[in-house]
Each structure stands twice: as C-alpha cells, then as structure tokens.
Amino acid sequence: MAQLTYRDAVARGIAQEMARDEDVVFLGEDIAKAGGVFKATVGLLEQFGPLRVRDTPISEQAILGAAMGAAMTGLKPIAEIMFADFIAVCYDYIANEFPKSRYMTNGQVKCPLVVRVGNGGGARFGAQHSQSIENWVMQFPGLKVVAPSSPVDIVGLMAAAVRDPDPVIFIEHKSLYATTGEVPDGEIVDTLGTAKILRTGSDCTLIALGMMVPRALAAAERLQAEEGISCEVVDVRSLVPLDTQTILGSVARTHRVFTIEENPRVLGWGAEIVSIIADEAFYDLDGPPVRITTPNIPLPASDILEDLAIPSVGRIFETVLRSMRS
Amino acid sequence: MAQLTYRDAVARGIAQEMARDEDVVFLGEDIAKAGGVFKATVGLLEQFGPLRVRDTPISEQAILGAAMGAAMTGLKPIAEIMFADFIAVCYDYIANEFPKSRYMTNGQVKCPLVVRVGNGGGARFGAQHSQSIENWVMQFPGLKVVAPSSPVDIVGLMAAAVRDPDPVIFIEHKSLYATTGEVPDGEIVDTLGTAKILRTGSDCTLIALGMMVPRALAAAERLQAEEGISCEVVDVRSLVPLDTQTILGSVARTHRVFTIEENPRVLGWGAEIVSIIADEAFYDLDGPPVRITTPNIPLPASDILEDLAIPSVGRIFETVLRSMRS
Amino acid sequence: MAKSPKQDRSVTAVVNDDISEAKRLEMFRAQVLMRQAEQRAFDLFLENLVKGTSHLSLGQEAIAAGVAAAMEPGDLSFCTYRGHAHTLARGVPVEKVLGELMGRDNGLMRGKGGSMHLTSVEHGVMGSYAIIGAHLPIACGAAWRAQYKGQSDVSVCFFGDGTTNIGAFHEALNFAVIWKLPVVFVCENNLYMEYTPISEVTAVEHPAADRASAYGLPRIIVDGNDADEVYRTMLEAFRKARSGEGPSLIECLTYRHSGHSRADPAKYRPEGELERWKLRDPLTIYKARLREFGVSEADMKAIEDDVKRVVDEATEACKAAPFTSTDILFTDVYADGGWAWRN
Amino acid sequence: MAKSPKQDRSVTAVVNDDISEAKRLEMFRAQVLMRQAEQRAFDLFLENLVKGTSHLSLGQEAIAAGVAAAMEPGDLSFCTYRGHAHTLARGVPVEKVLGELMGRDNGLMRGKGGSMHLTSVEHGVMGSYAIIGAHLPIACGAAWRAQYKGQSDVSVCFFGDGTTNIGAFHEALNFAVIWKLPVVFVCENNLYMEYTPISEVTAVEHPAADRASAYGLPRIIVDGNDADEVYRTMLEAFRKARSGEGPSLIECLTYRHSGHSRADPAKYRPEGELERWKLRDPLTIYKARLREFGVSEADMKAIEDDVKRVVDEATEACKAAPFTSTDILFTDVYADGGWAWRN
Ligand SMILES: Cc1ncc(C[n+]2csc(CCOP(=O)(O)OP(=O)(O)O)c2C)c(N)n1
Ligand SMILES: Cc1ncc(C[n+]2csc(CCOP(=O)(O)OP(=O)(O)O)c2C)c(N)n1
Ligand SMILES: [Mg+2]
Ligand SMILES: [Mg+2]
C-alpha cells in the first residue's frame, strides 16, 4: 500500500497494462520524452521504449484515427488528447467512427481503445482549456465513458478500460492530479459500469463525478455536522455504462436526490440521471430532484470568477440545505 | 398565402433575408451552382450572384471559421454543413469558438451567424448520415439552437436566426424537405425562444421537435379517437433559448408529460426538459415523465430496421397509452 | 486543369512485357464484374429494390482493378462511400454486396451498414467510410500496427479529389511520412467533388500530386483509366511500403460516367465532357490492350458472359433472400453483442 | 533542419536605405516594450500576482514588431495563446495587458479571458485563440469580409511551427488562395511545439514554407530575429493582399528564450542551443542595426528608460487596481448582455 498522487496513478495504471500486454501502445502530443504536459506519463518512454510510447505532431485527428486503425487490426492503443476541450478538433472519431464501426459492420469490426483527456476547471486556464466535457462524449451508442476521482480508481479503471473490447473515453480531472490517495500494491483491475457509494446517508443522495466528488463529500460532512442532514454520496465513476442500480437504490433509501455537476447546466450528465430517476423512481421521491451545476456561462479565467462559477462546497451545502428545508 | 414545401421554404427564408440586408452572405458545399444537395437553395445564386452565394471546397473547418471571421467583422453569414453529422468535423467552432468569443472578450467580439444543417433519419442513409444532433450542439452557453418543423416556421425562424446577434444552429430535418404547408405572402419574421402549442389537450403533454412533431400529432389524434386520451402537443422549435414557460404551463394543466425524441436515448434534449420539469413542476406531476426516443443504437441503413428504430406513431401511441393507463 | 483525357494515345503492339496474361485476365474480369454489378445495382434501384443512396464507380473501374491486382492476400483496403468497386475487387461476392444494398439477410452486414459502409474483414476490406477524410488516419493506424508487429501487410486508402481539401488529409499524410508507415494513398481524381468541379475549389491543378512535396513525397500521376498503369505504379508503392520506405501518394486521373449518387443527373457537366471520357472508357482501353497481347474476342466474350451469369445469379439470390431479420436491430452495439448502456 | 541560427552575418554599414529612422525607432521601441512587459509578467507570476498560465514571446519580438510596423490602422491581427507580444505591438497599453493577466478590473477583458485570449477590437487585435489552428480559417473570414465589402484592410494571422500539422492549417491555406483573400499567414518557427522539436514530427524541413507550393504560393523564409527583414517581407505581402493578389504564407525563423509556458523549465533543449540563439537576440541585432544607422547609445538608452517607466507605472496601476468585480460573471454570454438560456 502506497500513497500515490492521482497524476502518478495515471502512469502506474498505464504501465501496469503495458507490462501485461505488448499490444498496448500509447501515443499523443509530448507524452513520451516530456512525460506529458501534466507530467502524468513520466517514465513510460524509458520503461517501454519509443516504439510503444510515441510523441505525435499536433494532429488530433491523426492521433485518434491512427488509434482506431490500430485497434481495428489488433492493437490496444491508448491515445492522449491533452486538454479535454481539444476533443472538439477530432470529434468525428468520437461521434461518427469509434462508436459506430462495430454496429455498421454487423460486428465485423472491433475498436478496443482508450482516449485519455485532461478535463475540468480550477487552474485559471480560461474558457478553452477548462471545460468538463462529459456531455460531449456520453451520448454515442457504442462508446463508453469513465471519470475516476481518486488515484486507486485511476489505476483500476485504466486497467478496466484498456482491457475492455469497446472504445472508452477516460476522463482525468486536471485539478485532481496533485491529490493523493492510498493505492494497494500489485495489480489492480476495477470494473466499468460501477458507481461507488463513498458515504452512506439517509436523508438525501448527492451524485457527483470527478472534482465534484471531494466537494460533495465535504459538503456532506458540513451538512451532517452543522445541520444534522445525512447525505449519501455516490461517485458515478462510469457514465457509460451507467450504474443505475446503485443510483436508484440510493434514491429508494433517501427519497431525495441532488446531482453535482461541474459542466454548465444545459444537458449535463445530471439531466440524464434525473430523467431516469424521475421516470423510474418517481414514487420514491419526496421532493424535486435538484441539479447543482456551473451556470450557463463559459468559464472565466480570473481565479475569483472561476471559483464563483464552479459548484463549491459552500454552494452545494446551501443548495441542499435550502431544498431540504423547503 | 401559398402552399410551399419545407425545402422551398428554406430558399425563400434565405432569400428574404438576403434581399433585405446586403451583409447576409451564404457559403457551403455545392450550395450555389447546384442549388444544394437537398435542392433547398435552388435559385439563390441566380438571384444574389456569386459574391454572396459561394461554393466551397470540402473544408468544413474553413467554412465555419470563415463564417465566424466574417461575422466578427461585420457580415451576417449563413453557412451550410450539408449533413448534420458532419458537424463533428468542425466541432471546434461549435464548442469552443462561436459561443465563447463574446464572453471571453468581455463583450468586444460579436458572432452573428447561422449554421444550417440537414438533420435526422428516414432516408436510409445509415449511421453516419442520419443522426439527430440536437444534443451535440445545445450544451454550449452562448450558442442558440432552433429546429423548425414546418415550412412557415422555416421562413420565420430563418429570419429570426439571421437577425439575431448571436450564433444560431439552424436544424432542418431532411425527411421533412418534401412536406408542404401554408406560408403567408410577404415578409415573415418569427421569434427565437418560443415553443408552439400545436394541439391543446388536457390529459398529458407531448413535447416534440422536428420530424417527431407530425408523429406526435398523429399519435395524439389516435389517442383521442381510439382511447379518449386528450394530448396537448408542444413543438419545442427552439432548444436555446428554451421556452420553459410554455412547457411548464402545459404540464401545469395536464400533469403528465412525454418527450418524443428522434435521438438515441442518452442525453437527448428531453433529458434537460425532464430535469427542469422534475425540479420546477414536481408537485404538478401526477405520474412519471417519460421519454420516448430512438434506442441506444447507431441508425441502421435498412429501411425495415430504421423504421423500427425511430419513434413511430405506433410506438408513441402505445407508450403513452400504457403509461397513462398504469 | 486536368480536364481532357488523353485521346492521342498511340498503341504499339508489344508481345512480351512485365504483366502476365493471367494477371491481365484477372484485371479484365474484375473490371467487367464491377461494371456489370454496379449497372445491376442501378437497375435494382430503378425497380425500387435498392433503398437509400448509392455511389457508383462506373468509368473508374481500372483503379480498383489495378490496385487490387497488386495487393497480396492480407493487405487491407479502406474505402469510401463510393466503395462497391473496391469491395468487389477484393473478391467479396456480388451477392453479398447487392444483398447489403437491398437490405437482405444475405447482405455483407445484413443491412445494418448499407451501400456507404461495405465491409468484409475476411477479405481485407476494412470498411467504407462516409465522412470525408476520416479513413486516411485510420488507414495510418492499421499500417502502424503492421509496422509495430513486424507484419508485412500494406494498407491501401482510396479517396477522391475533393477529399484532398479536408484537414484529415493533411494530418494523415504528414503522420504517415514521419512514422514511415506502410500505407498507400490512392486519390481517384474524377474532376468533381459532388457537383462542383475540383478545379474551382483547389489551389493547385493536381489536388493530390501537387501536394506530395508538402510531405516530402514524389509527385505521382497515373492514367486511372488504364489498369496496367495503375497496377505497375502500385507494385512499386507496395514494394516501398513493405521494405520500410514508407507511404506513397498516387493520383489517378479518371472520370465517373454516372452522377455523384443515384439522385444526381449530373447536369453540371460541360457539353461533350462525358462523351470524350467515354472514348477512354477503361473497358474499351483494356479490351484494346488484351487484343494487343493476343487475347481473342471469344475469350473476352466468355469472361463477360460468365460475369453476367454470376451477377444474374447473385441478383436472383438476393431477390429471393429474406429481408434482414429485425432481431439484429439491437445487436453489436457493444462487444458483448448487445446495446445495454446501463445496468 | 532549421536548427542553427546564422552566426556569420556580416554587417555592412549603410547610410540610407528603404526604412526610415522613425520606423526603425518605432520597431526598436516595440521590441523593448515587449521584452520588458513580458519579463515583468514573469516577475509578477513569481510574486503570485499572475495566476493561470502564460506563454511568453521572449526572443521572438522581432516578428511582432516587424509585422506591426508594416500594418496600417484598421488592419487586423489574429493571435495565439502566445499573444502578449502581438497585442502590445498593435499599441494596446501595457496596463491593460498586465491587468488582464492579474485578473484586475482594468484588464483588457476584465479578467474574463486571461492571458491566452487577449483581445482589443479597438486596436484591431481580433482575439487570441488557444485551440491550435482555429484562427487560421477565422482570419480568412475577416479577409473575406474586407474583400466582399471592398474595404482595404488586411488580416494577419500568427501561429507557430507546430500549428502547420493540424488540419485547419491546410483548409485555411487552400481556402484563402482559391478565394484570393487579403490575409497574411505568419508562421513563427521557434523549432518546438510545446516540448517536442518540430523536426521530429514534420515531414519537411520548413513546416510552413515547404508547404507553400501545395497551395500555389511562393516559398518565403525570413530571419525572424531581424525586425527589418520581417518588416520588408510584410510590406510586400500587404501590397499583394491590398491589390487583390491574394494571401501570403511567411515562415519566420526564431527561437523562444523562455519555456513553452510559465510551467516549463525547457529541459528538453540540447546543450548550447539557447546560448547560440541568445547571440542572435533580436534586441542585440537591432541595436547593432541602429548603431549602423547612426543612432546613439544615449538615444537607445532613453527609449529603454522610457519603456521601463511605462512598464513600471503600468505595474503599479495594476497592483493598485481592484480585482475584477464579480457582477460580470454573468454578463456577455449572449448579445443581450446576459446569460439567460430560457424564459
Ligand atoms: C466531411 C464531409 N463533408 C461533406 C460530405 C458530403 N460529400 C459526400 S461525397 C462528397 C464529394 C466527395 O468528392 P471526392 O472526394 O472527389 O470523391 P468522389 O465522390 O468524387 O468519389 C461530399 C462533399 C461528406 N460525406 N463528409
Ligand atoms: C488543438 C490543440 N492541440 C494541442 C494544443 C496544446 N498546445 C498548446 S501550444 C502547443 C504547441 C504549439 O506549437 P507551435 O504552433 O509551434 O507554437 P508555439 O507554442 O511554439 O508558439 C500545443 C500542442 C492546443 N492548444 N490545441
Ligand atoms: Mg471526385
Ligand atoms: Mg513552435
């Protein structure tokens, strides 16, 4: 058991899979010699050599296209798209190619690959380098999406993603890279499609993801300590497949639900979850499901403004409190 | 008053605005000499000349980028992206450029442009030419999205979109091009952000868009005639801005709601609407809000399969009936 | 502008050359098969038995034939929505292609993909891609796999003149060169994108060849209506690819006899253009070639008749085949065979 | 590979030439201002008064200076995330730039955009774009507007060597040429993308210039550390653009003295590379040039001192300025001034 940063967990997760399977290869901009712009892939070039860990030009379409062609014909590529926002310049692969090739060919073509992206705000990078792009990628039948919030989940879900026979978008949160957590020694393999209840509670369920997970936990602490409100906190972890059993199970116990989303409101992942709860757990609900999100604005660069925009512990606390008391 | 096809309404709508304002220019692939691959822009080149109606190379990024640069500096461009699915190859402008330029520059930069796309299924074009891409474009603060379902709405909303000072995605449904409707003579200018109640009813609200509108209306007829269920049918028309007053008002009267979406289920526009209703009209609801969508599959090419995939009048009828009876 | 076909090509009889008679007959048969199968597809469309869209290669068959003849089993093809010809050229049965167009259970993908997505992994046809440009990087990836695994296959990527103006073209070419990938890019310059002449929207005369130097590649232009020329050029490109010398970019000059897609009457053509190109129909050229090398009219006729029989039989089989069964609607979205996105 | 700077440049004294002393002093002052303002930005970052990221142009100033000196009022600049220099070169006050970096109310965009998005429409700085490649087509659009409206302004688009490998580069270049747009593409080849040498990921030696022929453009390479060379080359490009002869693509050879962004110690540089390039520091070169043309040390010193005063005053003003007010969080999402997406 070791304390590991979320950043180092990325390299460890990739290394675990590359050591296991020679077909796992890794490509992206500045990922090899420089160890990644977030330093999350330091050491991989040295360990696995320049044929398996490859720097690319600034050609995101070539990166994802090449990953797909390799995946179709026998490799298991991991591709990095540096900032999640850049998914927009290679979106054709996300929307039209990866997820559809198996279906269109009646199962002839497979596409086992992983696309890692650095997601989210908090670093004062402004509107084009801070976005939470879960809702750019989760709507495509055929694609899977995971978003780990802790070092141990990074390692285990990376293994699950690499071993999965479907294309997986692996969302890392930039503002979590420096956080640490316990990670057991030896091989770790987690399971896609599983949420985790990180804190049990009886009054309401907080559903969070990525950087919103530690904030939800902190808000839950305060709600318990200061207001006696007992919150269950669910880390969604996997958006596709979605662990609706865990989510609906929690709502069936608490009867109230809040989603805590870093993305701006419109069509955030919480909308899908709320629509499922509203349909399938309608009679379990004692009050309206509430979505706590970044407001409908691009992210500003100034630290003061950015901190106001993204849901904070304080805002979560107050929104839940107000809603539970009303 | 004339009978016009939805297809001809597009050309009329564009012509109305180009005749009014010299700053309105139009570019896209095969839109000028050939009159568009859907023949929706026939005659515009002849009427407005080659400086205002311009054929482009197959360079969607150049098309949208050029539209933006022109819009920033004084023109009001209309750009065509032929099949809506191709939005994926120029998504950076949709996600990162159009919607953010005004905010990031603290209001210095404006971006008044319209992007027309041919959306939706029904033509047996297969998985990469049949998608309903509302949920690829509606999540960006700063961008507006309209999706007319009738010829008169095409003309009026085109005028509204062209005159609007914000970037607007204008979603035309390919399978509606051949449909006809009455269109008054003279200038028509509609309003963005307004839904339309196309049929009043008291038992439940059907919320639809695009090609799902005629199907919702037909299902409502049958439900009334065969089962005595009175459905109100709302044509959303404008996803951003969203006319929540009309939607919430209808739900407050009927107490039950169904969204009818052509997109595959996950994160369709209905999810956002349901999440709003569940939060803000929770106590109005007499039963769960239900989403009727294409299942979680890419669209197949075969006519038999495609017809099974997209919500049909029969499926709407049965889903509403089952849910209202349970 | 590359507008007028060569019409003054003087034919000199040669008895022996580098291409065997067997190879020539293979290429002839392939061209006849593509021609007849695609004409049949058009007839079936007129009978309303083919739904959706389809894009024919009538007039461009020499390219698919010449390339396929140079390929080894195991080499991979990446095609466009205009992919019937390339799929047939790799040996995929006509019945499976027509069946797919007709949405029958015997179709290559049982109707799930349709005309624009023909795929037969077993024949090395790794897919037909309908979004312009996407498959150029994908072909690079397949070639990267071969390079990484030390496998000797080459990936061939077909695309049109119009495709050279999209970003993915540029990214793929640069990528293939810097990684020295065993991939061959075959541009079929048929002078038009959908309806717009390529010369009106392209900064150089030869949309592919005049860009080769931007990637450090030689400028290669071939007569795309002459299967032999295509074949010879491809042999050299394959040799380069297999010996680790990296990719090639080859521009084949050709012309499509039909409209862009089944919906297109092709009224945008200048008068006489089609007629001039029809004089250089790849089949006409190839028959002359065969004659030159002593193949008899009877032998040619026998091949044509045999192909006709194959296409007729395939047509009957497709007409008799059941429509695709609806239970496949939900299969193969994910690798577990199903479509479940939640538990 | 374009790796080593010219070191043998022999300087011959010239008394009269095509560039006036006033113009030279303008370019000198601009370079000094960029240098000092960016060094100040770095100091402020070390004091934790600048948050977020920032990308400096230290060592590359001659390009921004030479280009700006050739521009007319009304001409438009489209910059990248490495855009401080180009913004300052167009006359945007230092205070507004530093204020933006520091998130103050006096900032160019009051802190909403930050270092990577500097924009001052009033000075013709039409934005700084942080997604590689996006602004090349946008600059085309601005140029199209000028062409359509018969206006005489030219759009200048700055970008790095690494940007030449992304698809949007290719689409923009082709587009600009076929429409003959009054746009000038200025590639600053500083030998690196972020940390990876451009030569390792590019199929040609000169990432921009060696691609010019793919768009029918001449191959133009200039010494990007010599403001005069840049200036002269730009004058010709502007002349072309304004007279309807279309776009230019100009590759300027240069080197950045600092890391890619504030987080980068630039350890990937081969030993001695930075030192060699520092011998060709644009300011060193330009001072020598001024001396050649008889400008005194005292005159140069006076300019440096005056710039220092300006930068100092701007710094103080920014430190004294209030942080941006929180009420602008919700403004200017839409043209109505607000953020409402529903009624
Ligand atoms: C990204 C994208 N843009 C536009 C289209 C629509 N489209 C289909 S075929 C075609 C013309 C392609 O021309 P070319 O590459 O010359 O191939 P050809 O059809 O002549 O074989 C166009 C524009 C598309 N499929 N994908
Ligand atoms: C589409 C996209 N991919 C990657 C990046 C990350 N990135 C920012 S700067 C940069 C290097 C750019 O190199 P170059 O064009 O040479 O400009 P320079 O930084 O040297 O001025 C990269 C890869 C980005 N901003 N956008
Ligand atoms: Mg073509
Ligand atoms: Mg650079």
mmCIF file of N, CA, C and O in Angstrom, chain D residues 101-123:
data_model
loop_
_atom_site.group_PDB
_atom_site.id
_atom_site.type_symbol
_atom_site.label_atom_id
_atom_site.label_comp_id
_atom_site.label_asym_id
_atom_site.label_seq_id
_atom_site.Cartn_x
_atom_site.Cartn_y
_atom_site.Cartn_z
ATOM 1 N N LEU D 101 -3.818 39.781 -17.144
ATOM 2 C CA LEU D 101 -3.102 38.635 -16.591
ATOM 3 C C LEU D 101 -3.320 38.532 -15.080
ATOM 4 O O LEU D 101 -3.326 37.439 -14.517
ATOM 5 N N MET D 102 -3.476 39.690 -14.440
ATOM 6 C CA MET D 102 -3.609 39.710 -12.990
ATOM 7 C C MET D 102 -5.057 39.638 -12.527
ATOM 8 O O MET D 102 -5.336 39.686 -11.327
ATOM 9 N N GLY D 103 -5.980 39.526 -13.487
ATOM 10 C CA GLY D 103 -7.385 39.395 -13.119
ATOM 11 C C GLY D 103 -7.953 40.663 -12.494
ATOM 12 O O GLY D 103 -8.805 40.588 -11.603
ATOM 13 N N ARG D 104 -7.474 41.813 -12.965
ATOM 14 C CA ARG D 104 -7.935 43.079 -12.383
ATOM 15 C C ARG D 104 -9.019 43.711 -13.243
ATOM 16 O O ARG D 104 -9.150 43.426 -14.429
ATOM 17 N N ASP D 105 -9.684 44.622 -12.608
ATOM 18 C CA ASP D 105 -10.789 45.305 -13.267
ATOM 19 C C ASP D 105 -10.331 46.175 -14.433
ATOM 20 O O ASP D 105 -11.118 46.492 -15.321
ATOM 21 N N ASN D 106 -9.071 46.557 -14.437
ATOM 22 C CA ASN D 106 -8.541 47.364 -15.546
ATOM 23 C C ASN D 106 -8.017 46.502 -16.703
ATOM 24 O O ASN D 106 -7.458 47.031 -17.646
ATOM 25 N N GLY D 107 -8.170 45.203 -16.602
ATOM 26 C CA GLY D 107 -7.676 44.312 -17.649
ATOM 27 C C GLY D 107 -8.446 44.478 -18.952
ATOM 28 O O GLY D 107 -9.581 44.957 -18.963
ATOM 29 N N LEU D 108 -7.818 44.047 -19.997
ATOM 30 C CA LEU D 108 -8.379 44.190 -21.346
ATOM 31 C C LEU D 108 -9.783 43.581 -21.433
ATOM 32 O O LEU D 108 -10.669 44.125 -22.085
ATOM 33 N N MET D 109 -9.964 42.472 -20.809
ATOM 34 C CA MET D 109 -11.292 41.839 -20.789
ATOM 35 C C MET D 109 -11.763 41.651 -19.347
ATOM 36 O O MET D 109 -12.555 40.766 -19.061
ATOM 37 N N ARG D 110 -11.203 42.471 -18.460
ATOM 38 C CA ARG D 110 -11.579 42.442 -17.043
ATOM 39 C C ARG D 110 -11.441 41.046 -16.434
ATOM 40 O O ARG D 110 -12.209 40.645 -15.580
ATOM 41 N N GLY D 111 -10.470 40.309 -16.939
ATOM 42 C CA GLY D 111 -10.179 39.010 -16.335
ATOM 43 C C GLY D 111 -10.999 37.860 -16.881
ATOM 44 O O GLY D 111 -10.800 36.698 -16.504
ATOM 45 N N LYS D 112 -11.907 38.144 -17.790
ATOM 46 C CA LYS D 112 -12.759 37.056 -18.273
ATOM 47 C C LYS D 112 -12.040 36.148 -19.270
ATOM 48 O O LYS D 112 -12.395 34.993 -19.425
ATOM 49 N N GLY D 113 -11.067 36.711 -19.974
ATOM 50 C CA GLY D 113 -10.387 35.910 -20.991
ATOM 51 C C GLY D 113 -9.067 35.340 -20.506
ATOM 52 O O GLY D 113 -8.766 34.186 -20.711
ATOM 53 N N GLY D 114 -8.278 36.201 -19.869
ATOM 54 C CA GLY D 114 -6.976 35.769 -19.390
ATOM 55 C C GLY D 114 -5.902 35.851 -20.461
ATOM 56 O O GLY D 114 -6.151 36.273 -21.599
ATOM 57 N N SER D 115 -4.715 35.441 -20.055
ATOM 58 C CA SER D 115 -3.513 35.552 -20.896
ATOM 59 C C SER D 115 -3.687 34.983 -22.299
ATOM 60 O O SER D 115 -3.157 35.517 -23.262
ATOM 61 N N MET D 116 -4.419 33.886 -22.418
ATOM 62 C CA MET D 116 -4.473 33.193 -23.706
ATOM 63 C C MET D 116 -5.465 33.800 -24.690
ATOM 64 O O MET D 116 -5.546 33.348 -25.827
ATOM 65 N N HIS D 117 -6.240 34.782 -24.246
ATOM 66 C CA HIS D 117 -7.309 35.281 -25.117
ATOM 67 C C HIS D 117 -7.308 36.798 -25.274
ATOM 68 O O HIS D 117 -8.357 37.396 -25.542
ATOM 69 N N LEU D 118 -6.143 37.419 -25.143
ATOM 70 C CA LEU D 118 -6.058 38.879 -25.254
ATOM 71 C C LEU D 118 -6.727 39.372 -26.537
ATOM 72 O O LEU D 118 -6.462 38.861 -27.628
ATOM 73 N N THR D 119 -7.574 40.339 -26.376
ATOM 74 C CA THR D 119 -8.359 40.870 -27.500
ATOM 75 C C THR D 119 -8.546 42.366 -27.290
ATOM 76 O O THR D 119 -8.874 42.782 -26.185
ATOM 77 N N SER D 120 -8.320 43.137 -28.337
ATOM 78 C CA SER D 120 -8.659 44.552 -28.242
ATOM 79 C C SER D 120 -9.147 45.006 -29.609
ATOM 80 O O SER D 120 -8.373 45.440 -30.458
ATOM 81 N N VAL D 121 -10.433 44.873 -29.800
ATOM 82 C CA VAL D 121 -11.022 45.162 -31.100
ATOM 83 C C VAL D 121 -10.682 46.585 -31.523
ATOM 84 O O VAL D 121 -10.376 46.843 -32.689
ATOM 85 N N GLU D 122 -10.668 47.474 -30.560
ATOM 86 C CA GLU D 122 -10.383 48.885 -30.873
ATOM 87 C C GLU D 122 -9.001 49.060 -31.493
ATOM 88 O O GLU D 122 -8.777 49.974 -32.289
ATOM 89 N N HIS D 123 -8.062 48.181 -31.169
ATOM 90 C CA HIS D 123 -6.724 48.246 -31.771
ATOM 91 C C HIS D 123 -6.556 47.269 -32.942
ATOM 92 O O HIS D 123 -5.435 47.048 -33.404
#
